[in-house]
Amino acid sequence: MGDDTQVALRQKLKRSKSTIVNEAHAIERQPEEDLSFRDFEVENLPLTPYPSPLLGRNYPMDMLPRVIYNTFADGDASLSFQHAGPHSRLHFDPENTTIAIVSCGGLCPGLNDVIRALTLFSLEVYGVKKVIGFKYGWLGLMDEGIGEAFELTTQNVRDIHRFGGSFLGSSRGRPVHEHANEIVTNLRRLNISVVFALGGDGTLKGARDLGKECEKAGVDVAVVGIPKTIDNDVCFVQKTCGFETAVNESVVALKAAQAEARSHKYGVGIVKLMGRHSGFIAAQAAISFGSAHLVLIPECPLSLDTIFDLLLARFKRKKYCTIVVAEGFGQDLMTTLGTDASGNKKLGDIGTFLKGKIEAWLKSKYEESTVKYIDPSYMIRSCPATTSDAAFCLQLANNAVHEAMHGCHNSLIGFWNNVFTSVPIQLCVSKRKTVNVHGDLWRAVREITVSLHDRRARRASIGPPPVC
C-alpha cells in the first residue's frame, strides 16, 4: 500500500463516528466512513504451489464465508473481513520453511501461550523445517541482537504457557524503518519465510514497515501480526490477547481497594489501571466488579472540581468511595514529561497525583478521612493467562500459521463478531480504537457510577461532559 493510499485511508477514518456494537468487547462500526471493499483485502504472496498437509482432515478450506464488518441492518454488507483459517494450497513448502517469532513492547498475559502455540502448530501440524525465536523484540532481528536467536522446539516451549512474561523477552525503542535493510539481510541469510510479530500498535507499524521493505527488496517473506495488548486498543479487532486476563486481575485490585475504603469513615480507594489512550480495562473492570463509584478514562476528561463534586455526591449516600482511573486520564492536569524510547509520550502518574489532591480536599472538609492507592499494573500484565484467554491465544496462533503458510502478507489475525479474521495491518494501524462515550460499554459504566444529576446521589449516570 503506497504512501498516498495510506494518507487517503487515514482521512477516511478521521471522518468517522463510532458506535459500539458489542458492549463487552466494544466492537466498533463507523457508519459514516467511506471505506471500500478493497480496504479490507489482505495481500497474498503470488502462487500457492504446495498442497496443505491438512488435506484429508475434513476441514472446511479456501471458500470460508467472509465476516461482515457492519452487522447493523442498514450497514453495507459488502464491507467484510477475510475469514482466517486453513487453505488447501500453500505458498510455502513446509519442509523448506523457517519461521521467525518476535514479541515487542510491554508484557501481556498470554504471550507465552501464543509463542508455544505458534511453535507447536508449525512443527507438529504443518511440519515446517524450523522455528527460530528472536530475543528482545525487533532488536533480535538486527545485527546487534541476532546472535541471541535460538531454535524453538516442541521440548523447550512445552511448558512455557504456565508462566507469565515473555519466553523471548521484549524491548522498545528500535524503529524498524531505521534498521529495515539489516533486518531483511538477516532474514535472507537465515532463509526465513515467515515472520510472526506479537505486539500492539507500535509493533504492528513495525511489521507493516518490514513487510514493505521485504517487498521492495524482492524477498519472499510473509509478515503476519498477532494483536497483543492488554489495552485492547487495536482498531478493527474485537478483542486482543491478554485483555480478558487483565480485566480479571484488575477486579482483584478493585475488591482490595473497596475493602480498604469501606473500612474507614470517608475512605477513598483508588486503583490505577493501564490504558494510555483507551480506557477499556478501566471500563470493563468497573462493570465486571459492579461496585465502582467513579471511573476516569482518557476519552472522558473531567476537572478536579468535578471529581470533588462527584465525591461529595457519593458521600451523601455512603461514607466511602472506590475510584478506577486509567493511566492516561488527566494528563492535561499534570506537567508533561517528554517521550520514551519508542516515541510514546511519557505519562505523569495520575494515581499518585489524584491521591495527593483528594487527600488535601478531604482534610479541608472532614476531620476523619483516608485515601488508599493501589497500582497493580505490572502484576496484571506479567501474570499467566486465564483459561479462556489461553484458549483465545491458541486460536489466534493457529490461525496465524494457517494464513502465513498460504502466503497472507502484511496481515493481522483479528477477531470480529466472534470469528477469527485476517485484516490488513495498514487498516488496523490507521487509527486507535477508543471507548465510545456514547456507546453501550460506557453507558453500562455510567449506570452504576455516581451522578451529579441525581438529587439523592444514587449511583447512576454521570453523563459525559461536552468535551467528550
XYZ file of C-alpha atoms in Angstrom:
468
model
C 0.000 0.000 0.000
C 1.581 3.282 -1.126
C 2.002 6.449 0.951
C -0.799 8.237 -0.931
C -3.180 5.356 -0.214
C -2.270 5.414 3.492
C -2.970 9.139 3.715
C -6.316 8.655 1.986
C -7.248 5.855 4.390
C -6.382 7.987 7.411
C -8.528 10.802 6.042
C -11.453 8.406 5.602
C -11.164 7.235 9.181
C -10.938 10.773 10.579
C -14.403 11.440 9.187
C -15.932 8.520 11.049
C -18.279 8.490 14.028
C -18.020 5.277 16.033
C -20.826 3.407 17.700
C -20.412 0.376 19.926
C -21.775 -2.888 18.589
C -20.752 -5.238 21.414
C -20.836 -3.992 24.997
C -18.354 -6.460 26.453
C -15.570 -6.018 23.941
C -16.559 -2.711 22.352
C -16.739 -3.710 18.725
C -16.945 -0.538 16.721
C -18.589 0.358 13.480
C -18.198 3.578 11.537
C -21.458 4.228 9.669
C -20.266 7.447 8.056
C -16.813 6.398 6.871
C -16.330 5.761 3.191
C -14.263 2.586 3.400
C -14.352 0.298 0.408
C -14.160 -3.457 -0.059
C -10.558 -3.007 -1.184
C -9.540 -1.602 2.217
C -10.388 -4.980 3.782
C -8.485 -7.085 1.251
C -5.401 -8.873 2.590
C -2.304 -9.108 0.410
C -1.172 -12.556 -0.686
C 2.224 -13.551 -1.936
C 1.971 -14.900 -5.517
C 1.383 -18.586 -6.240
C 0.379 -21.441 -3.944
C 2.104 -24.474 -5.488
C 2.219 -26.714 -2.404
C -0.629 -28.917 -1.110
C -1.526 -28.415 2.533
C -0.678 -31.239 4.964
C -4.153 -30.644 6.389
C -5.854 -32.067 3.310
C -7.908 -35.094 4.273
C -8.678 -33.796 7.754
C -12.208 -32.889 6.717
C -11.556 -29.195 7.362
C -13.525 -26.517 5.520
C -10.921 -24.762 3.401
C -10.482 -21.881 0.971
C -14.093 -20.840 0.453
C -14.801 -19.828 4.044
C -17.521 -17.174 4.227
C -16.372 -13.607 4.748
C -17.101 -11.873 8.061
C -19.430 -8.902 7.783
C -17.905 -5.713 9.192
C -21.096 -3.805 9.935
C -23.750 -6.057 11.437
C -26.491 -3.426 11.594
C -29.420 -3.785 9.226
C -28.565 -0.525 7.479
C -24.920 -1.492 7.102
C -23.067 -2.085 3.866
C -22.756 -5.865 3.637
C -20.034 -5.522 1.015
C -17.608 -4.453 3.750
C -16.316 -7.690 5.193
C -13.205 -9.277 6.629
C -11.444 -12.302 5.235
C -12.226 -15.337 7.388
C -8.971 -16.756 8.792
C -8.486 -20.500 8.552
C -6.848 -23.393 6.701
C -6.229 -23.412 2.950
C -5.866 -26.356 0.584
C -2.916 -24.763 -1.254
C 0.150 -23.209 0.357
C 2.574 -20.574 -0.815
C 5.415 -22.067 1.232
C 6.686 -25.642 1.133
C 6.555 -26.707 4.812
C 9.665 -28.883 4.549
C 11.710 -25.864 3.467
C 10.039 -23.209 5.633
C 11.779 -21.458 8.520
C 9.620 -19.314 10.783
C 10.684 -16.345 12.924
C 8.846 -15.150 16.054
C 9.366 -11.816 17.832
C 7.465 -10.250 20.746
C 7.758 -6.497 21.226
C 6.595 -3.740 23.548
C 5.215 -4.225 27.043
C 4.444 -7.586 28.589
C 0.972 -9.059 28.338
C -0.772 -12.172 29.679
C -0.869 -14.894 27.034
C 2.411 -14.078 25.276
C 3.885 -17.459 26.102
C 0.650 -19.184 25.081
C 0.955 -17.617 21.629
C 4.673 -18.411 21.279
C 4.049 -22.005 22.332
C 1.074 -22.490 20.007
C 2.858 -20.940 17.009
C 5.795 -23.276 17.561
C 3.861 -26.475 18.187
C 1.334 -25.940 15.402
C 4.021 -25.050 12.863
C 6.209 -28.027 13.726
C 3.714 -30.744 14.587
C 0.838 -29.967 12.198
C 2.481 -28.254 9.237
C 5.853 -29.949 9.640
C 7.920 -26.838 8.950
C 11.684 -27.122 8.859
C 12.481 -24.831 11.781
C 11.105 -22.169 14.138
C 13.501 -19.524 15.445
C 12.861 -17.239 18.398
C 14.466 -13.806 18.291
C 15.197 -12.231 21.651
C 14.060 -8.798 22.835
C 11.716 -7.752 20.070
C 12.898 -6.178 16.815
C 16.384 -5.879 18.327
C 16.700 -9.644 17.936
C 16.436 -9.355 14.145
C 19.069 -6.626 13.961
C 22.826 -7.141 13.810
C 23.099 -6.056 17.444
C 20.875 -8.859 18.718
C 20.895 -11.572 16.043
C 23.476 -13.582 17.973
C 20.956 -14.370 20.716
C 18.453 -16.055 18.383
C 17.731 -19.688 19.208
C 15.671 -22.526 17.822
C 12.248 -23.137 19.316
C 11.406 -26.816 19.667
C 8.497 -28.852 20.949
C 10.552 -29.542 24.070
C 11.697 -26.069 25.068
C 8.263 -24.465 24.629
C 6.172 -27.302 26.070
C 5.529 -25.738 29.490
C 6.111 -22.013 28.932
C 2.380 -21.218 28.968
C 2.345 -21.900 32.693
C 4.333 -18.746 33.315
C 3.826 -15.029 32.734
C 6.181 -12.717 30.876
C 7.716 -13.489 27.500
C 9.899 -16.521 26.788
C 11.556 -14.435 24.073
C 11.901 -11.243 26.091
C 10.805 -7.868 24.795
C 12.122 -4.348 24.183
C 11.208 -0.893 22.940
C 12.926 1.876 21.017
C 14.217 0.088 17.898
C 12.247 1.589 14.977
C 12.059 -0.972 12.194
C 12.173 1.606 9.411
C 15.595 2.756 10.644
C 17.022 -0.774 10.552
C 14.958 -2.336 7.781
C 17.900 -3.130 5.482
C 19.836 -5.104 8.091
C 16.691 -6.958 9.209
C 15.901 -8.003 5.630
C 19.534 -9.038 5.124
C 19.349 -11.240 8.226
C 16.034 -12.750 7.120
C 17.529 -13.602 3.757
C 20.713 -15.053 5.323
C 18.691 -17.310 7.656
C 16.235 -18.317 4.897
C 13.272 -17.013 6.909
C 9.955 -17.415 5.100
C 7.508 -16.162 7.753
C 7.789 -13.516 10.483
C 5.231 -13.524 13.286
C 5.208 -10.221 15.199
C 3.430 -10.167 18.574
C 2.548 -6.699 19.782
C 0.338 -3.642 19.828
C 0.123 -0.507 17.730
C 3.864 0.257 17.617
C 4.825 -3.342 16.862
C 2.239 -3.597 14.115
C 3.530 -0.427 12.483
C 6.983 -2.001 12.573
C 5.589 -5.169 10.981
C 3.983 -3.065 8.260
C 7.302 -1.305 7.588
C 9.153 -4.634 7.496
C 6.617 -6.041 5.043
C 7.132 -3.055 2.749
C 10.901 -3.443 2.894
C 10.630 -7.151 2.044
C 8.501 -6.303 -0.988
C 10.954 -3.593 -2.018
C 13.888 -5.990 -1.718
C 12.049 -8.769 -3.561
C 12.306 -11.116 -0.583
C 9.628 -13.822 -0.422
C 8.623 -13.361 3.229
C 5.146 -13.250 4.786
C 4.844 -10.833 7.727
C 1.871 -11.585 10.000
C 0.900 -9.707 13.150
C -0.805 -11.001 16.274
C -2.559 -8.323 18.392
C -1.030 -8.405 21.856
C -2.055 -5.571 24.162
C -3.962 -5.502 27.413
C -5.279 -2.048 26.434
C -7.464 -3.695 23.746
C -6.940 -0.631 21.563
C -6.184 -2.228 18.163
C -8.742 -0.973 15.689
C -10.916 -3.389 13.669
C -10.209 -6.094 16.263
C -12.889 -7.036 18.789
C -10.549 -8.417 21.438
C -6.784 -8.731 21.854
C -4.913 -11.443 23.717
C -4.338 -10.629 27.367
C -7.273 -8.231 27.735
C -9.593 -10.670 29.465
C -6.903 -11.709 31.941
C -6.099 -8.054 32.639
C -9.744 -7.364 33.480
C -9.920 -10.380 35.800
C -6.793 -9.328 37.689
C -7.976 -5.711 37.848
C -11.132 -6.800 39.671
C -8.953 -8.371 42.391
C -7.333 -4.959 42.960
C -10.734 -3.244 42.979
C -12.005 -5.615 45.659
C -8.985 -4.766 47.825
C -9.457 -1.024 47.291
C -13.113 -1.244 48.240
C -12.324 -3.253 51.383
C -9.874 -0.551 52.468
C -12.214 2.320 51.639
C -15.353 0.958 53.298
C -13.432 0.147 56.490
C -12.850 3.854 57.170
C -15.051 6.909 57.585
C -14.749 8.955 54.416
C -12.439 6.346 52.995
C -11.399 6.506 49.352
C -9.792 3.632 47.451
C -8.057 4.454 44.167
C -6.944 1.830 41.639
C -4.881 2.896 38.640
C -5.126 0.603 35.634
C -3.312 0.602 32.306
C -4.789 2.420 29.332
C -2.661 5.163 27.771
C -5.197 6.345 25.224
C -8.102 3.931 25.670
C -9.975 3.167 28.873
C -11.212 -0.317 28.014
C -9.618 -2.067 31.008
C -10.942 0.525 33.457
C -14.436 0.464 31.954
C -14.693 -3.312 31.650
C -13.196 -3.924 35.103
C -15.661 -1.449 36.605
C -18.737 -3.203 35.230
C -17.254 -6.645 35.974
C -16.696 -5.562 39.591
C -20.072 -3.832 39.720
C -19.278 -1.609 42.721
C -17.037 1.167 41.402
C -18.280 4.685 42.069
C -16.051 6.847 39.848
C -14.453 5.669 36.590
C -11.957 8.033 34.965
C -10.746 7.351 31.413
C -8.829 9.399 28.807
C -11.846 9.564 26.493
C -13.908 11.468 29.063
C -11.834 14.263 30.642
C -13.040 15.782 33.924
C -11.740 18.671 36.028
C -10.598 18.226 39.623
C -13.579 20.290 40.764
C -15.949 17.884 39.015
C -14.217 14.913 40.648
C -14.603 16.573 44.067
C -18.292 17.227 43.353
C -18.756 13.562 42.467
C -17.077 12.544 45.734
C -19.441 14.814 47.645
C -22.389 13.237 45.860
C -21.145 9.774 46.781
C -20.603 10.712 50.437
C -24.230 11.849 50.714
C -25.165 8.198 50.231
C -22.269 6.256 51.751
C -19.126 7.302 53.598
C -16.694 5.591 51.240
C -15.838 5.648 47.547
C -13.985 3.391 45.102
C -12.298 5.101 42.142
C -10.968 3.436 38.983
C -8.603 5.558 36.885
C -6.893 4.696 33.597
C -3.254 5.765 33.430
C -3.892 8.113 30.502
C -6.590 10.112 32.277
C -5.867 13.672 33.464
C -2.565 14.176 31.692
C -3.639 17.759 30.990
C -3.713 18.323 34.757
C -0.014 17.490 35.172
C 3.355 18.560 33.780
C 4.412 16.808 30.556
C 7.456 14.532 30.777
C 8.703 14.144 27.190
C 8.771 10.822 25.314
C 10.089 7.302 25.924
C 12.410 5.159 23.782
C 9.552 4.220 21.450
C 8.489 7.825 20.941
C 5.420 7.495 23.164
C 4.537 10.426 25.393
C 5.691 9.769 28.949
C 2.705 9.791 31.246
C 2.546 11.523 34.568
C 1.449 9.313 37.468
C -2.235 10.172 37.651
C -2.693 7.762 40.556
C -0.341 9.498 42.993
C -1.468 12.883 41.676
C -5.120 12.112 42.424
C -4.227 10.617 45.802
C -2.484 13.829 46.864
C -5.230 16.120 45.574
C -8.052 14.070 47.121
C -6.228 13.780 50.462
C -5.847 17.557 50.643
C -9.504 18.077 49.687
C -10.719 15.545 52.278
C -8.666 17.165 55.056
C -10.265 20.505 54.281
C -13.749 19.029 54.718
C -13.658 16.147 57.198
C -11.882 15.516 60.477
C -11.535 11.833 59.665
C -10.612 10.543 56.216
C -8.157 8.296 54.400
C -7.064 7.540 50.844
C -5.619 4.167 49.867
C -3.932 3.852 46.483
C -3.250 0.600 44.578
C -1.292 0.337 41.334
C -1.441 -3.312 40.174
C -0.281 -2.531 36.598
C 2.848 -4.680 36.418
C 1.286 -7.518 38.401
C -1.581 -7.578 35.891
C 0.467 -7.612 32.712
C 3.036 -10.161 33.896
C 0.690 -12.919 35.093
C -0.233 -16.088 33.150
C -3.371 -16.027 31.020
C -6.721 -17.217 32.336
C -8.069 -20.426 30.823
C -10.399 -18.686 28.373
C -7.722 -16.157 27.407
C -5.251 -19.014 26.881
C -7.721 -20.750 24.565
C -8.183 -17.489 22.659
C -4.395 -17.082 22.318
C -4.034 -20.613 20.950
C -6.690 -19.954 18.301
C -5.052 -16.672 17.309
C -1.745 -18.500 16.861
C -3.160 -21.440 14.902
C -4.994 -19.135 12.518
C -1.839 -17.068 12.081
C 0.010 -20.181 10.915
C -2.803 -21.111 8.511
C -2.751 -17.658 6.914
C 1.035 -17.295 6.809
C 1.613 -20.665 5.143
C -0.940 -19.741 2.495
C 1.064 -16.591 1.785
C -1.035 -13.949 3.544
C 1.222 -10.929 3.884
C 1.132 -7.658 5.846
C -1.886 -9.020 7.651
C -3.020 -9.358 11.235
C -5.097 -12.111 12.801
C -8.105 -10.400 14.300
C -11.381 -11.316 15.939
C -14.715 -9.851 14.865
C -18.260 -10.930 15.662
C -16.738 -13.953 17.427
C -14.938 -15.099 14.262
C -11.186 -15.080 13.618
C -10.291 -12.829 10.724
C -7.380 -11.786 8.548
C -7.074 -7.988 8.412
C -4.632 -5.726 6.545
C -2.182 -4.313 9.092
C -2.454 -0.887 7.474
C -6.179 -0.806 8.225
C -5.574 -1.685 11.884
C -2.921 0.975 12.487
C -4.742 3.763 10.635
C -6.329 4.862 13.903
C -6.573 3.752 17.515
C -9.647 2.100 18.998
C -11.072 4.071 21.920
C -14.076 3.798 24.210
C -17.125 5.366 22.618
C -18.556 7.580 25.360
C -21.959 7.440 23.650
C -21.975 3.657 23.315
C -23.205 0.692 25.333
C -19.990 -0.019 27.255
C -19.722 3.496 28.677
C -23.470 3.615 29.288
C -23.107 0.490 31.441
C -20.373 2.246 33.421
C -22.468 5.383 33.842
C -25.429 3.352 35.086
C -23.503 2.070 38.124
C -21.425 5.145 39.000
C -22.040 8.414 40.846
C -24.246 11.054 39.271
C -24.352 14.803 39.681
C -27.830 14.772 38.169
C -29.475 12.557 40.792
C -30.708 14.620 43.742
C -30.377 11.680 46.107
C -26.831 10.959 44.886
C -27.773 7.475 43.833
C -25.323 5.513 41.721
C -26.469 6.440 38.256
C -25.320 8.042 35.026
C -22.897 10.980 35.301
C -23.041 11.593 31.561
C -20.035 12.704 29.560
C -19.156 16.409 29.645
C -19.491 18.357 26.390
C -15.780 17.913 25.570
C -16.182 14.118 25.186
